[in-house]
Structure formats: structure tokens, C-alpha cells
XYZ file of C-alpha atoms in Angstrom:
729
model
C -52.508 -78.838 179.646
C -52.100 -82.104 181.188
C -55.449 -83.377 181.430
C -54.936 -82.679 177.566
C -51.870 -84.860 176.840
C -53.452 -87.610 179.025
C -56.578 -87.773 176.975
C -58.370 -87.923 179.825
C -61.884 -86.966 177.371
C -64.674 -84.622 177.156
C -65.242 -83.717 180.715
C -61.589 -82.795 180.692
C -61.566 -80.483 177.535
C -65.115 -79.139 179.123
C -63.405 -77.985 182.225
C -60.382 -76.213 180.532
C -62.729 -74.524 178.414
C -64.973 -73.337 181.139
C -61.938 -72.187 183.589
C -60.544 -70.191 179.899
C -57.691 -72.820 179.851
C -58.121 -74.693 176.302
C -55.074 -74.418 173.937
C -56.780 -76.612 171.256
C -60.171 -75.722 171.220
C -60.739 -76.721 167.409
C -59.589 -80.633 168.859
C -63.094 -80.555 171.028
C -65.670 -78.062 169.455
C -66.860 -78.049 165.883
C -67.890 -80.869 163.735
C -65.601 -84.267 164.415
C -66.248 -87.778 163.450
C -67.062 -90.047 166.175
C -68.842 -93.369 166.285
C -69.303 -93.832 162.471
C -71.553 -90.329 162.378
C -70.725 -86.757 162.813
C -71.108 -85.065 166.337
C -71.127 -81.284 166.838
C -69.779 -79.062 170.538
C -70.821 -75.791 170.337
C -70.061 -73.567 173.445
C -71.745 -70.379 174.458
C -72.237 -69.475 178.127
C -75.577 -68.167 178.498
C -77.128 -69.936 176.110
C -80.064 -71.828 177.042
C -80.184 -73.775 173.721
C -78.073 -74.708 170.122
C -79.283 -75.436 167.120
C -77.050 -76.506 164.026
C -78.823 -75.372 160.882
C -77.504 -76.976 157.656
C -76.892 -75.140 154.464
C -80.022 -77.776 152.888
C -82.598 -76.189 155.626
C -82.193 -79.473 158.116
C -81.990 -78.189 161.818
C -79.836 -80.390 164.349
C -80.799 -79.696 167.900
C -77.588 -79.786 170.603
C -78.376 -81.034 174.086
C -76.210 -79.640 176.714
C -73.155 -81.191 177.867
C -71.015 -81.324 180.660
C -70.725 -77.659 181.534
C -72.939 -74.463 181.309
C -73.216 -73.353 177.830
C -71.516 -76.528 176.053
C -73.682 -78.388 173.883
C -73.696 -81.531 171.761
C -75.118 -83.698 169.542
C -75.366 -85.501 166.103
C -75.662 -84.611 162.372
C -77.737 -86.408 159.746
C -74.129 -86.436 157.879
C -71.093 -88.701 157.805
C -68.395 -87.455 156.340
C -66.495 -84.182 156.485
C -66.663 -81.083 155.668
C -70.030 -80.310 156.718
C -71.604 -76.771 156.474
C -73.763 -75.467 158.881
C -74.644 -72.448 160.893
C -75.055 -72.431 164.734
C -77.995 -70.932 166.567
C -78.021 -69.790 170.106
C -80.843 -69.280 171.885
C -80.806 -66.630 174.864
C -83.321 -65.851 177.062
C -83.264 -61.857 175.084
C -83.661 -64.245 171.804
C -81.668 -65.898 169.074
C -78.378 -65.393 167.733
C -77.251 -66.875 164.285
C -73.356 -67.513 163.256
C -71.110 -69.324 161.392
C -69.352 -72.108 163.902
C -65.683 -70.770 164.251
C -64.382 -74.345 165.108
C -65.353 -75.585 161.832
C -62.656 -73.539 159.896
C -59.018 -74.682 158.822
C -56.253 -72.534 160.130
C -55.684 -69.089 157.921
C -51.866 -69.573 158.645
C -50.534 -71.501 156.200
C -47.415 -73.925 156.428
C -44.845 -71.485 155.323
C -46.112 -68.938 156.984
C -45.756 -71.278 160.374
C -41.955 -71.559 158.996
C -41.251 -68.083 158.439
C -42.522 -66.758 161.880
C -41.180 -69.733 163.633
C -37.697 -69.206 162.112
C -38.089 -65.274 162.586
C -38.355 -64.025 159.018
C -41.503 -63.393 157.726
C -41.109 -60.030 156.414
C -44.760 -59.565 155.910
C -45.406 -60.397 159.714
C -48.109 -57.193 159.803
C -50.395 -58.965 157.121
C -50.640 -62.407 158.742
C -50.557 -61.993 162.431
C -53.007 -59.192 163.801
C -56.496 -58.519 162.738
C -57.483 -58.830 159.242
C -60.850 -59.037 157.429
C -61.015 -62.309 154.850
C -63.090 -64.513 153.165
C -62.625 -67.935 153.710
C -64.707 -70.770 152.531
C -67.448 -68.083 151.164
C -67.706 -66.696 154.706
C -66.597 -63.700 155.640
C -65.071 -62.602 159.304
C -61.799 -61.571 160.882
C -58.876 -63.897 160.876
C -57.242 -63.211 164.745
C -53.648 -64.667 164.947
C -50.540 -63.771 167.843
C -47.334 -64.991 168.841
C -47.701 -65.758 172.241
C -45.191 -68.822 173.271
C -45.459 -68.678 177.101
C -49.207 -68.947 177.151
C -51.619 -71.364 178.416
C -54.526 -70.508 176.267
C -55.250 -67.527 174.454
C -59.008 -65.990 173.369
C -59.994 -62.300 171.419
C -62.733 -60.652 173.288
C -64.286 -57.930 171.617
C -67.843 -55.847 171.150
C -69.090 -58.787 169.524
C -68.958 -61.230 172.029
C -69.410 -59.573 175.178
C -65.530 -59.281 176.007
C -65.905 -62.672 177.771
C -62.303 -65.046 177.352
C -64.503 -68.060 177.265
C -66.641 -67.721 174.253
C -63.220 -67.359 171.429
C -60.729 -69.462 172.563
C -57.714 -69.704 169.869
C -56.158 -72.752 169.132
C -52.256 -72.988 169.099
C -50.688 -74.038 166.110
C -46.984 -75.529 165.327
C -44.041 -75.533 168.473
C -43.390 -71.556 167.670
C -46.145 -70.273 170.426
C -48.749 -68.878 167.384
C -52.482 -69.055 167.944
C -55.068 -68.634 165.786
C -58.472 -67.766 164.840
C -61.208 -67.366 162.038
C -64.559 -65.318 164.004
C -66.941 -65.057 161.049
C -68.911 -63.094 163.942
C -66.167 -60.303 164.099
C -66.430 -57.631 161.610
C -64.072 -54.513 160.483
C -64.620 -51.858 163.015
C -65.136 -54.015 166.067
C -62.707 -53.324 169.104
C -61.100 -55.861 170.318
C -58.248 -57.202 172.610
C -56.640 -60.552 173.797
C -57.224 -62.298 176.729
C -54.117 -64.686 177.550
C -53.711 -67.253 180.374
C -50.122 -66.641 181.474
C -48.054 -69.731 182.981
C -48.981 -68.966 186.462
C -52.609 -68.677 186.309
C -53.124 -65.024 185.764
C -55.498 -63.555 183.041
C -53.994 -60.683 181.105
C -56.106 -58.749 178.784
C -53.712 -57.086 176.250
C -53.967 -54.988 172.755
C -52.534 -56.694 169.779
C -49.112 -55.827 169.122
C -49.454 -56.119 165.575
C -53.223 -54.363 165.147
C -53.640 -51.672 162.697
C -56.038 -49.752 164.659
C -56.303 -48.759 167.651
C -59.027 -46.842 169.327
C -58.476 -43.364 170.284
C -57.316 -42.506 174.110
C -58.341 -42.855 176.789
C -59.311 -46.520 175.389
C -56.825 -48.941 174.583
C -58.627 -51.814 172.561
C -57.151 -52.359 168.857
C -59.605 -51.714 165.927
C -60.495 -54.337 163.246
C -59.753 -52.444 160.157
C -59.509 -53.088 156.368
C -58.031 -50.040 154.247
C -60.363 -48.215 151.369
C -58.095 -45.986 150.597
C -57.260 -45.860 146.802
C -53.898 -44.295 146.030
C -53.278 -41.072 143.548
C -49.352 -40.951 143.898
C -47.984 -43.205 141.606
C -45.714 -41.285 139.724
C -44.295 -39.646 142.828
C -43.661 -43.809 143.911
C -41.992 -44.291 140.173
C -40.133 -41.403 140.773
C -39.113 -41.958 144.343
C -37.701 -45.590 143.118
C -35.691 -44.453 139.737
C -34.218 -41.372 141.538
C -33.161 -43.148 144.392
C -32.987 -41.289 147.872
C -29.522 -39.404 147.439
C -29.752 -37.879 144.169
C -31.417 -34.512 144.868
C -31.186 -32.075 147.565
C -32.725 -32.676 150.720
C -34.569 -30.067 153.057
C -36.580 -31.141 155.692
C -39.650 -29.687 157.970
C -39.661 -31.844 161.238
C -43.525 -31.584 162.760
C -45.354 -32.631 165.527
C -48.869 -32.687 163.893
C -50.674 -32.394 166.959
C -49.420 -28.985 167.948
C -48.216 -27.638 164.425
C -51.728 -26.260 164.215
C -54.980 -26.176 165.926
C -58.969 -26.113 165.474
C -60.704 -23.079 166.673
C -61.604 -24.673 170.404
C -57.639 -24.965 170.700
C -57.929 -29.649 169.969
C -55.290 -30.897 167.766
C -56.943 -30.975 163.918
C -57.069 -34.747 162.017
C -54.936 -36.111 159.484
C -57.292 -34.857 156.827
C -57.932 -31.343 157.976
C -54.215 -31.078 158.055
C -53.379 -32.772 154.972
C -53.452 -29.662 152.272
C -52.900 -26.678 154.840
C -49.479 -28.359 156.019
C -48.353 -29.784 152.591
C -49.299 -26.065 150.656
C -47.276 -24.499 153.368
C -44.113 -26.580 153.792
C -44.327 -26.608 149.477
C -44.527 -22.594 150.055
C -41.685 -22.907 152.177
C -39.347 -24.659 149.637
C -38.714 -27.721 151.711
C -38.653 -31.087 149.938
C -40.006 -33.852 152.765
C -42.001 -33.448 155.844
C -40.654 -35.287 158.853
C -43.339 -36.518 161.370
C -42.806 -36.914 164.934
C -44.016 -40.882 165.096
C -47.411 -41.044 164.482
C -47.573 -44.264 165.511
C -50.205 -45.091 168.172
C -49.227 -43.764 171.517
C -51.984 -43.403 174.547
C -49.429 -40.888 176.714
C -49.111 -37.390 174.519
C -46.568 -36.258 176.534
C -44.395 -38.744 174.957
C -44.462 -36.759 171.470
C -44.787 -40.498 169.865
C -41.614 -41.903 170.946
C -43.085 -44.489 173.656
C -45.016 -46.200 171.189
C -48.016 -48.743 172.243
C -48.772 -49.590 168.716
C -46.583 -50.859 166.243
C -48.733 -51.229 163.436
C -51.362 -48.459 164.238
C -51.251 -44.745 163.445
C -51.923 -42.608 166.334
C -55.602 -42.774 166.889
C -56.689 -39.661 168.220
C -56.067 -38.001 165.027
C -57.925 -40.337 162.694
C -58.163 -43.791 161.148
C -55.525 -45.254 159.602
C -56.996 -44.264 155.834
C -56.769 -40.643 157.092
C -52.862 -41.114 157.492
C -53.126 -42.946 154.108
C -54.698 -39.451 152.736
C -52.337 -36.919 154.461
C -49.384 -38.608 152.706
C -51.457 -39.220 149.694
C -51.982 -35.506 149.566
C -48.096 -34.550 150.462
C -47.036 -36.753 147.742
C -49.852 -36.197 144.773
C -50.814 -32.825 145.459
C -48.026 -31.034 146.968
C -45.063 -33.070 145.729
C -43.148 -33.395 149.433
C -41.720 -36.524 150.872
C -42.690 -37.763 153.983
C -40.121 -39.196 156.757
C -41.641 -40.839 159.700
C -39.980 -41.160 163.249
C -39.640 -44.397 164.098
C -38.459 -45.892 167.788
C -37.533 -49.554 167.601
C -34.874 -48.791 171.289
C -37.438 -49.399 173.545
C -41.594 -49.447 174.450
C -43.415 -48.647 177.461
C -44.256 -50.076 180.614
C -48.001 -50.170 179.825
C -49.789 -53.590 181.618
C -52.812 -53.447 178.484
C -49.391 -53.797 175.875
C -46.498 -55.240 175.117
C -44.658 -55.302 178.591
C -44.424 -58.861 179.916
C -47.070 -59.501 177.013
C -47.719 -63.356 177.586
C -46.846 -63.112 181.390
C -43.127 -63.735 180.676
C -40.119 -61.474 179.423
C -41.149 -61.863 175.587
C -40.312 -58.804 173.822
C -37.854 -57.428 176.360
C -35.116 -58.649 178.254
C -35.528 -60.580 181.800
C -32.720 -59.104 183.690
C -33.155 -55.180 184.189
C -29.466 -54.424 183.260
C -30.368 -54.987 179.614
C -34.296 -54.694 179.833
C -34.733 -51.162 181.246
C -33.699 -48.070 180.087
C -32.692 -45.897 182.497
C -33.142 -42.064 180.748
C -36.915 -43.129 180.049
C -38.267 -45.622 182.422
C -39.414 -47.785 179.237
C -38.299 -51.613 178.244
C -35.642 -52.060 175.874
C -36.260 -54.771 172.652
C -34.457 -57.812 172.934
C -32.335 -58.038 169.875
C -31.683 -61.164 170.479
C -34.687 -62.971 169.819
C -35.331 -63.475 166.241
C -39.085 -62.912 166.759
C -38.431 -59.406 168.040
C -36.308 -58.292 165.471
C -38.833 -59.961 162.564
C -41.612 -57.986 164.434
C -39.348 -54.501 164.359
C -38.611 -55.362 160.715
C -42.268 -55.787 159.539
C -43.064 -52.766 161.111
C -40.668 -50.583 159.412
C -41.767 -52.007 156.373
C -45.516 -51.634 157.472
C -44.851 -47.575 157.814
C -43.219 -47.587 154.542
C -45.575 -50.121 152.368
C -48.892 -49.820 153.900
C -48.262 -45.784 154.432
C -45.886 -44.895 151.372
C -43.730 -43.260 153.332
C -40.608 -42.189 151.658
C -38.584 -43.201 154.613
C -37.897 -43.311 158.475
C -35.841 -41.640 160.874
C -34.478 -44.268 163.811
C -34.498 -42.993 167.069
C -32.357 -43.238 169.285
C -29.877 -45.228 167.813
C -27.092 -45.025 169.940
C -28.921 -46.008 172.755
C -29.127 -49.193 170.930
C -25.287 -50.016 169.916
C -23.948 -49.327 173.308
C -25.248 -52.165 176.604
C -23.788 -49.009 178.969
C -25.882 -46.601 177.719
C -26.596 -44.285 180.553
C -25.966 -47.202 183.044
C -23.289 -47.135 185.580
C -20.975 -49.696 186.466
C -22.431 -52.794 187.907
C -25.743 -51.603 186.052
C -25.132 -53.286 182.542
C -23.610 -56.116 181.213
C -20.857 -56.911 178.580
C -21.015 -58.869 175.506
C -20.154 -62.336 174.973
C -16.640 -61.116 173.949
C -16.581 -58.477 177.300
C -16.932 -55.193 175.394
C -19.852 -52.923 175.435
C -21.193 -52.968 171.952
C -24.492 -54.580 171.920
C -23.717 -57.236 168.974
C -27.451 -58.394 168.773
C -28.746 -54.824 167.752
C -25.722 -54.397 165.335
C -26.802 -57.369 163.675
C -30.999 -56.113 163.911
C -29.796 -52.676 162.447
C -28.183 -54.703 159.810
C -30.924 -56.826 158.707
C -33.284 -53.932 158.944
C -31.142 -51.645 156.492
C -30.619 -54.374 154.341
C -34.545 -55.544 154.427
C -35.663 -52.317 153.722
C -33.649 -51.493 150.812
C -34.384 -54.549 148.923
C -38.074 -54.347 149.364
C -38.929 -50.821 148.782
C -36.829 -48.949 146.238
C -36.073 -45.229 147.073
C -36.500 -45.637 150.746
C -34.131 -43.194 152.782
C -33.310 -45.021 156.243
C -31.838 -42.061 159.001
C -30.307 -42.970 162.359
C -30.329 -40.263 165.026
C -27.096 -41.813 166.590
C -25.447 -39.279 168.789
C -21.973 -40.930 169.388
C -18.630 -41.326 166.445
C -19.515 -44.836 166.119
C -18.036 -45.972 162.974
C -19.641 -46.452 159.490
C -23.176 -45.720 160.749
C -23.738 -44.631 156.844
C -21.504 -47.633 155.100
C -23.378 -50.679 153.926
C -23.379 -53.935 156.150
C -21.042 -55.844 153.564
C -18.544 -53.423 154.163
C -18.835 -53.547 157.863
C -21.186 -50.543 158.357
C -25.045 -50.174 159.685
C -26.293 -49.680 156.122
C -27.993 -46.239 156.970
C -28.604 -43.812 153.990
C -28.283 -40.642 156.474
C -26.692 -39.882 159.602
C -28.168 -36.977 161.963
C -24.422 -34.824 162.417
C -25.633 -34.278 166.267
C -21.899 -33.012 167.122
C -22.541 -30.068 164.439
C -25.506 -29.057 165.628
C -24.349 -29.040 169.405
C -21.380 -27.051 168.536
C -22.855 -24.438 166.260
C -25.706 -23.759 169.008
C -22.833 -23.596 172.018
C -21.373 -20.507 169.727
C -24.157 -18.695 169.216
C -25.152 -18.822 172.274
C -22.131 -16.832 173.489
C -22.161 -12.942 173.373
C -20.217 -11.948 170.211
C -17.230 -10.823 172.533
C -16.626 -14.302 173.795
C -16.700 -15.877 170.455
C -13.649 -15.701 169.436
C -12.481 -18.072 171.365
C -14.553 -21.017 170.442
C -14.367 -20.510 166.826
C -13.374 -24.298 166.438
C -16.748 -24.795 167.697
C -18.103 -23.445 163.989
C -14.991 -25.208 161.873
C -14.813 -28.441 164.119
C -17.055 -30.198 162.097
C -15.328 -29.969 158.538
C -12.799 -32.119 160.060
C -15.548 -35.319 159.725
C -17.524 -33.909 157.563
C -17.278 -36.667 155.070
C -17.034 -39.882 157.480
C -20.762 -40.082 157.181
C -23.416 -38.905 154.996
C -25.301 -36.413 157.540
C -28.273 -34.440 158.165
C -27.690 -30.991 159.542
C -30.631 -31.170 162.292
C -31.922 -28.119 164.480
C -34.544 -31.179 165.988
C -37.327 -30.339 168.288
C -35.154 -31.705 171.071
C -33.502 -28.158 171.208
C -36.504 -26.665 171.999
C -37.809 -28.217 174.929
C -36.752 -29.399 178.767
C -35.927 -25.423 179.479
C -33.699 -25.136 176.240
C -35.817 -22.458 175.257
C -36.145 -21.645 171.746
C -33.548 -21.474 168.514
C -34.146 -17.590 169.056
C -34.052 -17.238 172.584
C -30.398 -19.014 172.532
C -28.651 -15.936 171.019
C -27.647 -13.017 172.671
C -28.488 -9.293 172.655
C -31.679 -7.717 171.958
C -34.477 -8.400 169.586
C -33.164 -7.669 166.396
C -30.003 -8.973 167.168
C -31.530 -12.228 167.848
C -33.661 -12.482 164.631
C -30.218 -10.861 162.685
C -28.000 -14.131 164.915
C -30.622 -16.740 163.311
C -30.846 -15.606 159.778
C -26.776 -15.942 159.832
C -27.514 -19.278 161.288
C -29.640 -20.462 158.971
C -27.637 -19.088 155.743
C -24.269 -20.428 157.159
C -26.417 -24.008 157.409
C -27.999 -23.933 154.498
C -24.876 -23.612 152.745
C -22.751 -26.351 155.117
C -21.887 -29.652 153.713
C -25.289 -31.756 154.884
C -28.772 -31.778 154.436
C -30.806 -29.983 156.179
C -33.356 -30.606 158.494
C -35.535 -28.001 160.580
C -38.205 -28.201 163.522
C -41.643 -26.522 162.685
C -41.359 -23.116 164.588
C -37.995 -22.153 164.098
C -39.031 -20.137 160.295
C -41.340 -18.149 163.029
C -38.528 -17.198 165.143
C -40.317 -18.866 167.721
C -39.950 -16.488 171.114
C -41.177 -19.237 173.539
C -40.017 -22.618 173.637
C -41.907 -25.217 172.273
C -44.741 -27.180 174.211
C -46.569 -30.174 172.555
C -50.443 -28.568 174.698
C -50.273 -25.561 172.118
C -50.018 -24.447 168.491
C -47.374 -22.608 167.361
C -47.183 -18.909 167.603
C -48.632 -17.736 164.177
C -49.537 -14.472 165.359
C -45.730 -13.477 165.169
C -46.062 -13.319 161.689
C -47.841 -10.199 162.431
C -44.049 -8.840 163.218
C -42.537 -7.958 159.976
C -39.187 -9.121 161.477
C -40.974 -12.138 162.297
C -42.307 -12.502 158.627
C -39.075 -11.503 157.142
C -37.150 -14.734 158.479
C -39.936 -17.121 157.226
C -39.961 -15.502 153.640
C -35.724 -15.859 154.056
C -35.961 -19.540 154.746
C -38.294 -20.080 151.868
C -35.937 -18.065 149.488
C -32.890 -20.208 151.229
C -34.515 -23.318 150.322
C -35.476 -22.496 146.906
C -31.766 -20.783 145.752
C -30.480 -24.436 147.273
C -31.981 -26.400 145.411
C -31.495 -24.623 142.333
C -28.020 -24.544 143.026
C -26.287 -27.780 142.960
C -23.044 -26.408 144.341
C -25.089 -26.466 147.594
C -25.811 -29.973 147.359
C -24.296 -31.994 145.178
C -21.133 -33.028 146.125
C -22.161 -32.852 149.904
C -20.755 -36.361 150.660
C -17.134 -35.728 149.271
C -14.273 -33.432 150.202
C -14.183 -31.979 146.350
C -17.890 -30.385 147.274
C -16.183 -27.819 149.993
C -12.895 -25.485 150.288
C -11.952 -23.154 152.903
C -11.643 -19.365 152.177
C -11.594 -18.058 155.612
C -11.552 -20.681 158.590
C -9.375 -18.528 161.415
C -10.880 -15.022 161.350
C -11.296 -15.424 164.824
C -10.990 -12.071 166.424
C -13.705 -10.539 163.375
C -16.144 -13.753 163.668
C -16.401 -14.300 160.568
C -16.303 -17.444 158.194
C -15.311 -18.332 154.068
C -16.155 -21.084 152.236
C -16.625 -22.233 148.737
C -18.617 -25.386 147.122
C -18.650 -26.852 144.158
C -20.699 -28.884 142.059
C -19.856 -32.041 140.074
C -19.478 -30.168 137.122
C -17.456 -27.358 138.358
C -20.119 -24.378 139.519
C -19.532 -22.746 142.657
C -21.321 -20.213 145.154
C -19.586 -18.842 148.283
C -20.593 -18.567 151.957
C -19.576 -15.514 154.124
C -20.741 -15.156 157.581
C -20.146 -12.401 159.694
C -21.041 -13.369 163.496
C -20.091 -10.310 164.764
C -22.664 -7.454 165.450
C -20.507 -4.772 164.005
C -20.378 -4.442 159.603
C -16.802 -5.383 158.291
C -16.442 -3.150 155.417
C -13.899 -4.144 152.638
C -13.236 -6.968 153.735
C -11.150 -8.902 151.365
C -11.941 -12.435 150.657
C -10.835 -14.631 148.168
C -12.434 -16.083 145.273
C -12.233 -19.725 142.696
C -13.208 -16.997 139.648
C -12.515 -13.474 137.784
C -15.458 -11.326 137.222
C -18.672 -10.246 138.706
C -20.014 -12.042 141.511
C -23.833 -11.863 142.342
C -25.433 -11.723 145.753
C -27.589 -15.357 146.037
C -28.745 -14.022 149.405
C -28.062 -11.695 151.703
C -29.775 -11.859 155.062
C -29.450 -8.560 156.241
C -32.224 -7.541 153.577
C -34.585 -5.558 154.402
C -37.320 -8.042 153.082
C -35.719 -10.341 155.697
C -36.397 -7.608 158.749
C -32.479 -6.723 158.289
C -30.989 -3.264 158.437
C -30.427 -3.252 154.443
C -26.557 -3.039 154.026
C -24.778 -4.996 151.511
C -22.744 -4.457 148.331
C -25.611 -3.412 146.004
C -26.367 -6.781 144.547
C -22.960 -7.830 143.318
C -19.127 -7.273 143.866
C -16.140 -7.396 141.199
C -13.246 -10.018 141.418
C -9.880 -8.418 141.328
C -6.738 -9.915 140.274
C -5.696 -9.707 143.701
C -4.452 -12.926 145.097
C -5.640 -13.604 148.749
C -6.445 -16.625 150.572
C -4.296 -18.852 148.297
C -6.622 -17.780 145.382
C -5.670 -15.498 142.243
C -8.975 -13.170 142.989
C -10.553 -11.569 145.740
C -12.909 -9.141 146.346
C -13.642 -6.404 149.314
C -16.818 -6.969 150.408
C -19.060 -5.909 152.784
C -20.003 -8.021 155.487
C -23.172 -7.053 157.179
C -23.887 -7.395 161.324
C -24.973 -11.076 162.023
C -25.554 -11.964 158.757
C -24.455 -14.122 155.742
C -24.078 -13.890 151.819
C -24.240 -16.334 149.366
C -22.122 -14.950 146.572
C -22.595 -16.987 142.952
C -20.490 -15.861 139.254
C -22.550 -13.961 137.443
């Protein structure tokens, strides 16, 4: 670059090209006015001759100049622009192409301005690789942000992966590089070759590539969508209704291990679309949540170590295959789609984001900020405008390009605290001396505000495991702006209680009741997620004590309690089967369990809970308001009994009674909020669910006997390890 700044002339330009170190190849290559005429320079190492072919049929031979592969010569033209092709002669034959250095930049002034400021909401449509037609010529426009690179080239299938052939030009002062390559085409594999400040050559996948090649390959792929969407009615309804106006029951799935093919290999997006859609719809869930489908070469990360923030997981299919899956779930099966998304950290793979241009570009320089101790990954530098822009644009990409209905943002707690999982001396305080990550807070607010402004009805869910205040309050009120937050406290307390022998549960009754102390501090999802059935934690079924019948009964009671408790519902795949083994990403679910009537009964119960939950507004309409809940029995720890009432906005009521003891409670009196007959909407001890068949013959009668602070009550038979839902007849 020194030679260029000093204007050392053509020999210096030629030497920089040969060394793969030229930041402004368009200044030298292509057609230029010189000496009252036009001269063309072309560079193609290995060529033995070149001719410029003018569109009017004339041919102008170019002569060798300065370094091997460089040719130059005059054209019979006196003005620019001039349209021509280059005919390179190689020992194996002739190769005719449009000159990539004859085209104006594909990034406009507004793009450059917005990218430089870090606020280009359509970054994914201007950076990366995009098939375009420029001046009537089809090719691929490449653009990348690499401010610390000395030079950048694109290498790929069409140019022999030779970094000397297609160097990009730098544009503006923000570290943006661009080139339109007519030779490149849809389907081509490519990477970016960068010359770092220290002279090292780096070969990187494109951070904004829309497609990646399947593992073990690590190249990016030029792609464009040919999918014709059919979910217009779904999207219109979503935008009109908003994300919180309906019941929400989510089936969390890891696609590669949900169901596999006969050969044991994961099924692709298209193969899974209708089978998964029909199954989840039949179970009555409203949404599918997919563990990350962003590209990740390490399958053992389940998608949580992302290398492709704009590219879907290639091992399951193409981008249009994923579009097909989402489209079918929307249009054919009436299911929403939530995608897990990971903006907190990224892996260290040398060919991906880490030290992308030789500098700490996406991550922090200081490991006390830039390295994550739990996962061995790198932490995004949220204080850098361009990095925040990259992540916001990634979120918009999945919502807009793939019609996702929402994003579940992973590991939010690790973003909010500078000392997350760090000991003394392993973290840096913020500018005020505190532990809060002010830059991450700013990013999350920017994310939620931008998404809600651009994508009507989109749902943003935070996996946030601490008591950080205001996760679901608007940024204008000091919150982070999420629509919902996972209630990790409820999950851990409930599973801790259920994992204890019933004889000891009386001493831990508060595990079940404490969640109601803070139930309305946020808008919550109640998750029984993948994290609770891996790494030696066993399956949900395996957490329950007792024999096989008692464990399944405990799970049935848990689900009745969860589906009646304030908060939206999330169940990880396999929970509906009563999976006995711990989940493994390397095999499919144990579908053979459904041959056992008890396991099939659990699956049937989950479907019935979902349907009755969705049909009964009292169970969901006032999830976020204290008026939607009241205790009937909160303190019967000795008998392991809970009872409460749920209310709708118009006064409908439903009561939930849960007996978490293996002993039936006969004639258990409980207050009811209305006189008359009440029917059993759900009894998890029903024979069709695998239970013993105890119950109240389908109904109970509320008598004018004051109880639990109410004017009416009923003597109820509570089956062992069971839940009852009662509604007025």
C-alpha cells in the first residue's frame, strides 16, 4: 500500500497484484484513459495470451507486461465506458469472460454510509455473495467487511481457488471490499482470501454467506432462492393478531435426532416437513421451536456454536429446503416456527469469524471480555457498531427470508453480566465499575426495537436464567424489550421437587409455590427443555422416583400442573413419549416406546392437555396478570397437594388440583369459586392415559360448605400422583 500511496506506477501495481496484496485493483486493471486513448489491462496467472473482444466484433491483442499473467494494450476507442470481453488463452484452450474490473461498484453511497455507521438493516442483502445482473451481464456481487485487511480476494470453483485472480477493491474508509464477478454463478463454492496486516494469508468462509457446503467442507456457496411462498394468509394473521393474543404451546425439537431414516442418517428439511408438521399438529401444539438451524460444522454443539449467521445448516439441505419446511408448517399444518438463535458467542474455527481479518474483528481483544470460559468460544464485541449491525441483520434475515415467527435468543444471561462464569481477576468492570455489560444491554434493546418495528407479530423470547429486571418490559421503560422470558426458576424448582421421594416432598413444598411470588414480574414461558435431559441429568421420566408406573404417573401429574400454571408451555421432544434414556443428538427418539400402552397413554395425555388448554381461555388469557390466578390450597405440604383456580377476562374459571403423593386422597375437600356441578376436564389417572382409573365419575358437586375462603366446596377423590382439571358444567 505504500507503493500505491507514493504513486510508484504500473510496475508497483503489477508487483502488488502478483503478491496478492493490492487493495485497489480497479485503479490498475480494466479499461483506463491513457495518452488520448483507452488501454486495457488484464491479469490472469497461467495465461499465455489475451485478446480484448469488443462488442462490435473487433479483437484487440494485449501484450505481456511487467509480471507473469499481466497483459495490456490499446483499444480502438477514445472514450469510456467501453464494452468488451477478455479471451484468455491457456495451453488447454481459450477462456472468454467479461472483465470484472470494467464494472462500477455494486454498493451504493447510501449502502456505504449505513454500513460505515453500523445501521444497515439489510446488511445481509448487500454483503456476502448475491447473483445479480449488472449492465445486462449476470454474475455474482461479492462484498465483505474486513477493515484490517491489506487486501482481499475471492477464490472459488471458477478461478481454481487462486487468490491472484479476483482481488476485491476497497470502498470508502470503513473497511468494505467489493467485486462483481461475471464468471461466478449460482451453486459455486467460494471463500475469501485475506492478507492480514502482518502479511499472513487467511482463508475464510464468508460471514454473510446465505449458504454453506455440508460438513466436513467449510466453503461458502453462492445461492439464490427459487422458493414460491404459500403462507401469505398465515403471515397476515400473525401480524394482525400479535404474538401474545393466543395460547402458546411449543414443541422444542432437534431436527437431526427427532426421527432418522432407515440407514440411521438424519432426514433433511423436506423429508421432515410433513411428518413433523402432522405429528406436532396432532399433539395440539401451536408452535415448533427448532434448536439452531444456522450452519454449524460441529454437530455435537446441537447448533449452539454457529459459523453461518446467515446460512442454514447445510447437512439437512439447501436454504430453499428450509424455506419449504417453514412454509409447509405454516400453510399446511397451521404451526408457528420459532428458531433458536445464538448472538452471545461463536466458535474459534480458524476458517470462520475468529480473527477474521487478522484482528479481533467480531470479538474482543482482551480475553477477559472476549473468551467464554464455559464453552471455549469467543464473545461478540457488542460495543462495536458493525458487530451489532451484523447480529441485528442476522436476526432479521431469519425472520424475513425464512418467515420464522420468532427467535429464542440463547444465553442472554451470559451477555448481560461481565463476570458471568468468571472468577476474581478474570473479568473487566464497565465504565462505572459495575458488572453489567452495558454494550450488550444496548444491543439487546436495539435488537428488540428493530425486530418489532420491521416484522409485525414476530416473537422474541429470552433464555435468561437470572433475576435481571425488565427482560420483557419495553426499552422505553428501561427494559430489554423481549416478548417472553424462559422461567428457569420454575423449571429448576419443579424438577427438584419431583425428583424427591414423596415421603420427603413435604419439606420442599415451597419449590412448587415460590414461582407464584414472581409469576407476574415478567411474561414467562414454562420450559421443560433439552438442557434438562442431557449431560448426565437423565430423562424427565428418569428424574421421578418409584417404579415404572409411579414414574409415568408423576410425569402425567407434572404435565397437568404445568399446562394449568400461569405461563406459556414448552416441552422438548421425547417428553411426550416418556423417554427412558437420556437424549442423545446422535440417535433418534425411542419411538418404539409407543408400543407400550402406558407410554402411548402419556403421549395421548399431552395431546389432550394441549387441546383443552387452547380451548379454555381461563388457562391462558390472563397469564401475565395476577387476576388470572388464585390459590385454593397452597400449604398442604403434608399431603403433597396443590389446588388453584385460573380465570379468563370474561370470568370463566378452571380449577387445577394436583396430588403428588402415591396415596389417593379420598373425600379431599376443596373450595370452589362457583356452586353447582363441575366436570373433570382432565384426569391424568384415566385408564386411557395409563392411569389406574380412579376419579369422580366425571363430575363433582359444589356444596354450600364454606372452605378455603370460598362459599362453596366439594369433597373430591384425588387419585395418586395425578392432576385434575375441573370446570363448571
